[in-house]
Structure formats: structure tokens, C-alpha cells
Amino acid sequence: MIVITTTSAEAFDEETRSRFVQLSMNESIEQTRIILSQQRHQHSLSGVLEKAESEEIKRLHHHAQRMLKPLAVVNPFVEHLTYPSERLIHRREQRKYLSLINSIALLHQYQREIKTAKRGEIEIEYVEVELSDIALANELAEEILGKAMDELAPPVRGMFEAIREACKRRAEELKIKACDVQLTRREIRETTAWSDWQVRMYCQKLVEMEYLWAIQAVNGKPSVYQLASDAESEVQSLRGLTGVDELKTRLKDAAKEKAASR
């Protein structure tokens, strides 16, 4: 299932975000420049040819998808896999990880032996997961599933990074700490080129999560924001996945234990 939503309050809810593999828009000024440049390029001869090539590639992919058989996928290594368990959200995130491994294996079905299994009247055809599937899944999971480890939604994280960079630049000019710099919403809008609605909503969330302090207005002056800390705020990475080398070691140890018990 694919769900497309605008940037709304629901996008900030961690529980809601955990239900999907989230793909968010890059709202930076640099990305806008890249998009505008690409739009101009599309009207050149090279751009027209590239569009035709792209359509051909999409047709090829559609044909390849139609060739895939609805086979079951069996993971013979699943008992040796691990996943982070520190947070409640990981109960749902592990399903995504296992599905990612299965999807990679399914896409390679024409390079795999199709096996059959029968229990009573039920018979299934399946392909097995290989170590290369897990290696690729681990690589992709860091980028795709690792975003779920961030307590901030991607657009809010982007706003915070932009504010932090602005505070650093101002701090260097004034010879003060970055956390002592105060910015109004107008200054943040000018720095990020984002709308007033975005700045108000995202700053409110950053204050609630204690990434920013909001200093209330007095004597008719506008409210200002400042960093809650000078410390770098790093997104928690996806730690705890079993690497292929470690998996091979576990398989060898399991084989030795099995042989010794005979």
C-alpha cells in the first residue's frame, strides 16, 4: 500500500511514521536549485533524449515485474538474525527489515532454485534467502529504515539543521556561543526560504522536543528562538543488525554444536 500525504500534523507523529517506509521531500534551497536546473535541462536535446530513454527503462521494468512469480520466500538464516530491541517501535520496524530481505530474494528468483514443500494437502513453491540478500538488506536498511530511529520527522530535522547552521555562522561573527544566538521567525524564514507556516509549525515541534528554547516576546518585540545546546545532535543509527561475517561465524558455531551433540 502507498500513502501520499502533505506536510501535516500527522507527519510529526512517531507512531504514525513507524507504519510506513517514509520517503520525504528535500526542502533545502540547494535541492530547489538542482530541481530548477533539471527542469531547464529537460527542454534541451539531451534532456528530450534522456526522457525517451527513461520511458524505455520504465517499460522494461514493468515487463520484468510481470515476469515475477508469486513464490513464497524462506529465510534459512532467520534464527541467527538480530534487530535492535531498545524501543517499542522496533517491534514494527523488524517486520520491515525482514520484508526487505524477502523482497530482495524474490527479485532474484530466476537466479535461484525453486524448491517445493508439502504438508498434508498443502504444497508451496519457494526460493531461499542467500547471504548476499542479507548483505544488501543491511546496507539499504541503514538508509531506509534508519530514518525511523530519528525522533524528529524529516522536514523538522531539516529545519533544525538549517537553524543550527545559521546560529553557527552568527556565533562566529559575534564571537559568542552558538547556543547564545537568538533568531526571530523572520530571520529563520530568510535563512531557510521556507513559508511562515512551516517555520511556525516546525519551531513549535522543536521547542516541544527541547531542541530549541522559545523566548517569549516582551514590550511588543517578536519572539526569538535559540539552540537548547551547543552539542551536535546526531540521528541515532540503526545498530544491532547481524552482519554477514558475523552470521557466517554463528552458522559455523551452530554446525559445530550440532556435530558435537551427535
Tab-separated table of C-alpha atoms in Angstrom:
chain	number	residue	atom	x	y	z
A	1	MET	CA	0.000	0.000	0.000
A	2	ILE	CA	1.224	3.507	-0.880
A	3	VAL	CA	0.118	6.510	1.163
A	4	ILE	CA	0.815	10.056	-0.015
A	5	THR	CA	0.261	12.866	2.452
A	6	THR	CA	1.034	16.553	2.612
A	7	THR	CA	3.164	18.006	5.397
A	8	SER	CA	0.609	17.977	8.196
A	9	ALA	CA	0.500	17.331	11.921
A	10	GLU	CA	0.263	13.595	11.244
A	11	ALA	CA	3.734	13.642	9.679
A	12	PHE	CA	5.211	14.546	13.067
A	13	ASP	CA	3.750	11.586	14.940
A	14	GLU	CA	6.389	8.901	15.528
A	15	GLU	CA	3.800	6.139	15.864
A	16	THR	CA	2.257	7.036	12.502
A	17	ARG	CA	5.662	7.288	10.796
A	18	SER	CA	6.621	3.833	12.035
A	19	ARG	CA	3.826	2.264	9.982
A	20	PHE	CA	5.456	3.167	6.680
A	21	VAL	CA	8.762	3.279	4.867
A	22	GLN	CA	8.989	7.042	4.738
A	23	LEU	CA	10.195	8.955	1.682
A	24	SER	CA	10.247	12.681	2.361
A	25	MET	CA	10.878	15.699	0.181
A	26	ASN	CA	14.222	17.500	0.394
A	27	GLU	CA	13.092	21.089	1.014
A	28	SER	CA	16.543	22.702	1.069
A	29	ILE	CA	17.468	25.670	-1.125
A	30	GLU	CA	20.224	23.615	-2.742
A	31	GLN	CA	17.730	20.930	-3.760
A	32	THR	CA	15.473	23.619	-5.247
A	33	ARG	CA	18.403	24.824	-7.371
A	34	ILE	CA	19.019	21.271	-8.574
A	35	ILE	CA	15.341	20.800	-9.486
A	36	LEU	CA	15.196	24.100	-11.388
A	37	SER	CA	18.362	23.196	-13.275
A	38	GLN	CA	16.917	19.791	-14.171
A	39	GLN	CA	13.669	21.380	-15.365
A	40	ARG	CA	15.638	23.589	-17.765
A	41	HIS	CA	17.733	20.639	-18.909
A	42	GLN	CA	14.596	18.682	-19.831
A	43	HIS	CA	13.927	21.186	-22.647
A	44	SER	CA	17.333	20.643	-24.270
A	45	LEU	CA	18.027	17.998	-26.935
A	46	SER	CA	19.916	15.920	-24.392
A	47	GLY	CA	17.007	16.211	-21.964
A	48	VAL	CA	14.447	15.113	-24.561
A	49	LEU	CA	16.577	12.070	-25.439
A	50	GLU	CA	17.008	11.215	-21.759
A	51	LYS	CA	13.232	11.343	-21.264
A	52	ALA	CA	12.735	8.889	-24.137
A	53	GLU	CA	15.390	6.598	-22.638
A	54	SER	CA	13.706	6.863	-19.239
A	55	GLU	CA	10.353	5.798	-20.690
A	56	GLU	CA	12.027	2.784	-22.292
A	57	ILE	CA	13.657	1.815	-18.993
A	58	LYS	CA	10.297	2.078	-17.192
A	59	ARG	CA	8.669	-0.178	-19.776
A	60	LEU	CA	11.470	-2.695	-19.311
A	61	HIS	CA	10.966	-2.646	-15.545
A	62	HIS	CA	7.213	-3.122	-15.917
A	63	HIS	CA	7.771	-6.147	-18.148
A	64	ALA	CA	10.257	-7.574	-15.630
A	65	GLN	CA	7.737	-7.136	-12.801
A	66	ARG	CA	5.108	-9.052	-14.763
A	67	MET	CA	7.525	-11.977	-15.062
A	68	LEU	CA	7.871	-12.370	-11.303
A	69	LYS	CA	6.048	-15.374	-9.890
A	70	PRO	CA	4.192	-15.126	-6.552
A	71	LEU	CA	6.580	-17.500	-4.808
A	72	ALA	CA	6.991	-17.845	-1.070
A	73	VAL	CA	10.334	-16.828	0.430
A	74	VAL	CA	12.046	-18.855	3.159
A	75	ASN	CA	14.898	-17.398	5.193
A	76	PRO	CA	17.116	-20.237	6.489
A	77	PHE	CA	19.224	-17.740	8.460
A	78	VAL	CA	16.398	-16.006	10.282
A	79	GLU	CA	17.095	-17.611	13.682
A	80	HIS	CA	20.579	-16.081	13.640
A	81	LEU	CA	19.477	-12.552	12.733
A	82	THR	CA	19.156	-9.789	15.315
A	83	TYR	CA	17.462	-6.404	15.456
A	84	PRO	CA	17.633	-3.514	17.950
A	85	SER	CA	15.261	-4.032	20.878
A	86	GLU	CA	15.640	-0.872	22.967
A	87	ARG	CA	12.422	0.795	21.839
A	88	LEU	CA	8.814	-0.304	21.401
A	89	ILE	CA	8.861	0.912	17.802
A	90	HIS	CA	11.350	-1.834	16.918
A	91	ARG	CA	8.586	-4.437	17.104
A	92	ARG	CA	7.133	-2.951	13.941
A	93	GLU	CA	10.422	-1.971	12.327
A	94	GLN	CA	11.792	-5.529	12.338
A	95	ARG	CA	8.917	-6.619	10.085
A	96	LYS	CA	10.069	-4.053	7.528
A	97	TYR	CA	13.628	-5.372	7.741
A	98	LEU	CA	12.578	-8.993	7.229
A	99	SER	CA	10.290	-7.970	4.360
A	100	LEU	CA	13.189	-6.104	2.762
A	101	ILE	CA	15.311	-9.266	2.821
A	102	ASN	CA	12.451	-11.294	1.338
A	103	SER	CA	11.861	-8.727	-1.403
A	104	ILE	CA	15.492	-8.874	-2.483
A	105	ALA	CA	15.384	-12.667	-2.587
A	106	LEU	CA	12.120	-12.653	-4.566
A	107	LEU	CA	13.583	-10.312	-7.178
A	108	HIS	CA	16.393	-12.844	-7.722
A	109	GLN	CA	14.016	-15.778	-8.216
A	110	TYR	CA	15.293	-16.503	-11.731
A	111	GLN	CA	18.812	-16.897	-10.335
A	112	ARG	CA	17.628	-19.265	-7.593
A	113	GLU	CA	16.475	-22.836	-7.396
A	114	ILE	CA	12.702	-23.014	-6.946
A	115	LYS	CA	12.005	-25.546	-4.214
A	116	THR	CA	8.791	-27.208	-3.107
A	117	ALA	CA	7.488	-28.177	0.311
A	118	LYS	CA	4.406	-30.161	1.206
A	119	ARG	CA	2.440	-30.617	4.417
A	120	GLY	CA	-0.718	-32.643	4.128
A	121	GLU	CA	-2.701	-31.351	1.183
A	122	ILE	CA	-0.804	-28.068	1.084
A	123	GLU	CA	2.131	-27.660	-1.305
A	124	ILE	CA	4.112	-24.476	-1.843
A	125	GLU	CA	6.875	-23.300	-4.139
A	126	TYR	CA	9.554	-21.108	-2.634
A	127	VAL	CA	13.009	-19.610	-3.012
A	128	GLU	CA	15.521	-19.291	-0.198
A	129	VAL	CA	17.251	-16.199	1.075
A	130	GLU	CA	21.011	-16.113	0.486
A	131	LEU	CA	23.699	-14.295	2.435
A	132	SER	CA	24.067	-11.759	-0.376
A	133	ASP	CA	20.417	-10.778	0.141
A	134	ILE	CA	21.061	-10.057	3.812
A	135	ALA	CA	24.211	-8.080	2.994
A	136	LEU	CA	22.283	-5.838	0.602
A	137	ALA	CA	19.344	-5.519	3.006
A	138	ASN	CA	21.680	-4.396	5.799
A	139	GLU	CA	23.165	-1.761	3.510
A	140	LEU	CA	19.752	-0.463	2.459
A	141	ALA	CA	18.285	-0.657	5.966
A	142	GLU	CA	20.768	1.879	7.311
A	143	GLU	CA	19.483	4.470	4.852
A	144	ILE	CA	15.825	3.452	4.529
A	145	LEU	CA	14.866	2.091	7.941
A	146	GLY	CA	17.417	4.094	9.907
A	147	LYS	CA	15.233	7.190	9.471
A	148	ALA	CA	12.736	5.623	11.854
A	149	MET	CA	15.340	5.952	14.620
A	150	ASP	CA	15.113	9.744	14.442
A	151	GLU	CA	12.589	11.195	16.875
A	152	LEU	CA	12.134	14.145	14.512
A	153	ALA	CA	10.232	13.892	11.242
A	154	PRO	CA	12.499	14.576	8.215
A	155	PRO	CA	11.179	18.108	7.487
A	156	VAL	CA	11.537	19.074	11.155
A	157	ARG	CA	15.064	17.641	11.204
A	158	GLY	CA	15.842	19.689	8.088
A	159	MET	CA	14.583	22.851	9.750
A	160	PHE	CA	16.672	22.198	12.852
A	161	GLU	CA	19.846	21.640	10.826
A	162	ALA	CA	19.244	24.890	8.927
A	163	ILE	CA	18.714	26.809	12.177
A	164	ARG	CA	21.814	25.277	13.732
A	165	GLU	CA	23.968	26.277	10.755
A	166	ALA	CA	22.566	29.820	10.883
A	167	CYS	CA	23.366	30.025	14.601
A	168	LYS	CA	26.912	28.813	13.989
A	169	ARG	CA	27.501	31.484	11.341
A	170	ARG	CA	26.066	34.230	13.546
A	171	ALA	CA	28.112	32.989	16.521
A	172	GLU	CA	31.341	33.230	14.525
A	173	GLU	CA	30.519	36.799	13.528
A	174	LEU	CA	29.643	37.868	17.079
A	175	LYS	CA	32.335	35.759	18.809
A	176	ILE	CA	29.793	34.042	21.046
A	177	LYS	CA	28.483	30.515	21.552
A	178	ALA	CA	26.019	29.153	19.022
A	179	CYS	CA	23.510	28.438	21.803
A	180	ASP	CA	23.557	32.153	22.748
A	181	VAL	CA	22.422	33.266	19.300
A	182	GLN	CA	18.778	34.308	19.095
A	183	LEU	CA	16.785	34.227	15.856
A	184	THR	CA	13.322	35.561	15.099
A	185	ARG	CA	10.908	33.630	12.903
A	186	ARG	CA	11.519	36.178	10.168
A	187	GLU	CA	15.264	35.551	10.297
A	188	ILE	CA	14.633	31.803	10.137
A	189	ARG	CA	12.339	32.288	7.109
A	190	GLU	CA	15.011	34.343	5.369
A	191	THR	CA	17.661	31.733	6.159
A	192	THR	CA	15.674	28.697	5.055
A	193	ALA	CA	13.382	30.294	2.422
A	194	TRP	CA	10.529	28.258	3.932
A	195	SER	CA	6.991	29.525	4.460
A	196	ASP	CA	5.792	31.154	7.660
A	197	TRP	CA	3.507	28.160	8.285
A	198	GLN	CA	6.429	25.731	8.063
A	199	VAL	CA	8.625	27.832	10.326
A	200	ARG	CA	5.899	28.216	12.962
A	201	MET	CA	4.929	24.522	12.956
A	202	TYR	CA	8.459	23.124	12.880
A	203	CYS	CA	9.813	25.518	15.503
A	204	GLN	CA	6.893	24.638	17.766
A	205	LYS	CA	7.797	20.958	17.453
A	206	LEU	CA	11.486	21.674	18.098
A	207	VAL	CA	10.557	23.590	21.249
A	208	GLU	CA	8.337	20.732	22.436
A	209	MET	CA	11.204	18.265	21.871
A	210	GLU	CA	13.640	20.664	23.625
A	211	TYR	CA	15.899	21.159	20.630
A	212	LEU	CA	15.138	24.897	20.781
A	213	TRP	CA	14.219	27.321	23.538
A	214	ALA	CA	11.495	29.860	22.795
A	215	ILE	CA	11.968	33.227	24.473
A	216	GLN	CA	8.623	34.980	24.757
A	217	ALA	CA	8.166	38.478	23.398
A	218	VAL	CA	8.163	41.492	25.723
A	219	ASN	CA	7.331	45.153	25.034
A	220	GLY	CA	5.992	44.334	21.582
A	221	LYS	CA	9.184	42.663	20.376
A	222	PRO	CA	8.928	39.399	18.375
A	223	SER	CA	9.565	36.034	19.985
A	224	VAL	CA	13.017	34.571	19.386
A	225	TYR	CA	14.466	31.073	19.358
A	226	GLN	CA	17.840	29.753	20.413
A	227	LEU	CA	19.529	26.368	20.446
A	228	ALA	CA	18.951	24.375	23.612
A	229	SER	CA	22.527	23.086	23.481
A	230	ASP	CA	25.815	23.528	21.639
A	231	ALA	CA	26.196	19.750	21.387
A	232	GLU	CA	25.890	18.146	17.979
A	233	SER	CA	22.539	16.376	17.587
A	234	GLU	CA	23.199	13.152	15.724
A	235	VAL	CA	20.465	10.902	14.446
A	236	GLN	CA	20.634	7.508	16.124
A	237	SER	CA	21.820	4.980	13.579
A	238	LEU	CA	20.381	1.522	13.063
A	239	ARG	CA	22.625	-0.584	15.277
A	240	GLY	CA	22.215	-4.238	16.156
A	241	LEU	CA	21.839	-5.870	12.738
A	242	THR	CA	23.754	-9.093	12.225
A	243	GLY	CA	26.451	-8.618	9.594
A	244	VAL	CA	27.205	-11.327	7.054
A	245	ASP	CA	30.639	-12.084	8.540
A	246	GLU	CA	29.135	-12.478	11.999
A	247	LEU	CA	26.348	-14.570	10.506
A	248	LYS	CA	28.877	-16.936	8.926
A	249	THR	CA	30.591	-17.316	12.298
A	250	ARG	CA	27.295	-18.113	14.022
A	251	LEU	CA	26.454	-20.693	11.370
A	252	LYS	CA	29.832	-22.389	11.842
A	253	ASP	CA	29.405	-22.437	15.623
A	254	ALA	CA	25.898	-23.864	15.263
A	255	ALA	CA	27.203	-26.563	12.920
A	256	LYS	CA	29.947	-27.499	15.409
A	257	GLU	CA	27.459	-27.725	18.281
A	258	LYS	CA	25.179	-29.905	16.192
A	259	ALA	CA	28.045	-32.210	15.216
A	260	ALA	CA	29.242	-32.458	18.829
A	261	SER	CA	25.785	-33.424	20.061
A	262	ARG	CA	25.582	-36.454	17.778
